[in-house]
Tab-separated table of C-alpha atoms in Angstrom:
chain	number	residue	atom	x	y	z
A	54	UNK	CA	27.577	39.436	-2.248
A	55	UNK	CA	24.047	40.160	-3.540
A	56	UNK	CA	21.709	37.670	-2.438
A	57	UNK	CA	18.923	38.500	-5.232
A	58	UNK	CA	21.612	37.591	-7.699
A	59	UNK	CA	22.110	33.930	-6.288
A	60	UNK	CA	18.352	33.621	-5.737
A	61	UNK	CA	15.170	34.109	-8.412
A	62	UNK	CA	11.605	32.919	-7.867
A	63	UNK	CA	11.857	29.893	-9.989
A	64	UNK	CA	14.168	28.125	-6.997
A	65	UNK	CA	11.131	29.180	-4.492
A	66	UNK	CA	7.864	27.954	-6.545
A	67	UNK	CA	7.690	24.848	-8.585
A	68	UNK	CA	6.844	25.107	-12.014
A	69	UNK	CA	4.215	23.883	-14.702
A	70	UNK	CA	4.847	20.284	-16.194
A	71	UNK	CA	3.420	18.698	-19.532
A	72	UNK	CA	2.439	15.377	-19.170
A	73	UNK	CA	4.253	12.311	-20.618
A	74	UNK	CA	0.959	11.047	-21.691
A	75	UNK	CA	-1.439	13.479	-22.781
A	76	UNK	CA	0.470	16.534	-23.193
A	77	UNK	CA	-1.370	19.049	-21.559
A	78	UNK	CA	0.683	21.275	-19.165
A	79	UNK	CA	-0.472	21.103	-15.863
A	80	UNK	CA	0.367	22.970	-12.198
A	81	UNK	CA	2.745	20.921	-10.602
A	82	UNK	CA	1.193	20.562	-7.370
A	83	UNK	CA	-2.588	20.623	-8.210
A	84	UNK	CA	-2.063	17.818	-11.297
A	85	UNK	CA	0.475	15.377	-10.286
A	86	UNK	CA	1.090	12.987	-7.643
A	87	UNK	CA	3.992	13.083	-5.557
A	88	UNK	CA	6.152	9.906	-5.562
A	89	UNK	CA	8.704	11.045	-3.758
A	90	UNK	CA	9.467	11.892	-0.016
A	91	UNK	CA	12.590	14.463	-1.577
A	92	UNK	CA	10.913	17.454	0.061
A	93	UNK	CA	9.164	20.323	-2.420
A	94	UNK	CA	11.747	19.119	-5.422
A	95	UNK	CA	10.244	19.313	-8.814
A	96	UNK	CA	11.254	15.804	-9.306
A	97	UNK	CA	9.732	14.363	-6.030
A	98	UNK	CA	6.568	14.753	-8.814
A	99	UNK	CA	5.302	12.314	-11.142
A	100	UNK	CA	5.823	12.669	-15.258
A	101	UNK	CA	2.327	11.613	-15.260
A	102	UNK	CA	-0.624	13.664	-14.595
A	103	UNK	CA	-3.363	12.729	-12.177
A	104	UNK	CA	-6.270	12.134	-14.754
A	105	UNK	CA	-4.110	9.926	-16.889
A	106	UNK	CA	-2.700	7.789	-13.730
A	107	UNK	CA	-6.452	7.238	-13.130
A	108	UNK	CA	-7.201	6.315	-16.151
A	109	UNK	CA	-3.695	3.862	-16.781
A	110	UNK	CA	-4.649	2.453	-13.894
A	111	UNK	CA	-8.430	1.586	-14.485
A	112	UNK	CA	-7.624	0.248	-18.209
A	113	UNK	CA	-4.807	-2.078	-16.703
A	114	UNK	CA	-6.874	-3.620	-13.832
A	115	UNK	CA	-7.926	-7.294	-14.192
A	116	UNK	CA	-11.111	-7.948	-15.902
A	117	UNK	CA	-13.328	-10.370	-13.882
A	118	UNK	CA	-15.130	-12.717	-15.296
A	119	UNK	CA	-18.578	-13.248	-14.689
A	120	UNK	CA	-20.524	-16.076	-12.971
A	121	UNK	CA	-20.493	-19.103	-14.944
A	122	UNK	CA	-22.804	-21.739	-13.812
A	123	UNK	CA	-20.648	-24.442	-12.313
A	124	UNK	CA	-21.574	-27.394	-9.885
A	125	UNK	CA	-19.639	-29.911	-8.244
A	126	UNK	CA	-17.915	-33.348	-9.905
A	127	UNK	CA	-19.821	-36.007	-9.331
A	128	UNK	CA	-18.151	-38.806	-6.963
């Protein structure tokens, strides 16, 4: 048995991966987060790159309102 016929680099070193949201291809460690404990799997990695989970995230947070000029009921 020839082990460099069971092995090739693409088993040692995780890949590139386009993102769901913007489609630019990315390095998988450098531009995605890791959701998963699963070891150095290529799908312990998100679908979505860094820069877009940023920006999701700041788009979907609760807006808060500003001060409105209250006081209280009269009693």
């Amino acid at each position: 048995m020839d082990l460099d016929d069971q092995l090739s680099l693409n088993h040692l070193f995780l890949n590139d991966r386009e993102c769901r949201s913007c489609g630019q291809v990315k390095n998988l460690i450098d531009g995605f987060y890791k959701i998963r404990r699963g070891g150095q799997t290529k799908s312990s990695y998100s679908y979505e790159c860094k820069v877009c989970t940023i920006r999701r995230v700041l788009e979907s947070r609760k807006k808060t309102k500003p001060f409105v000029d209250w006081s209280y009921p009269d009693w």
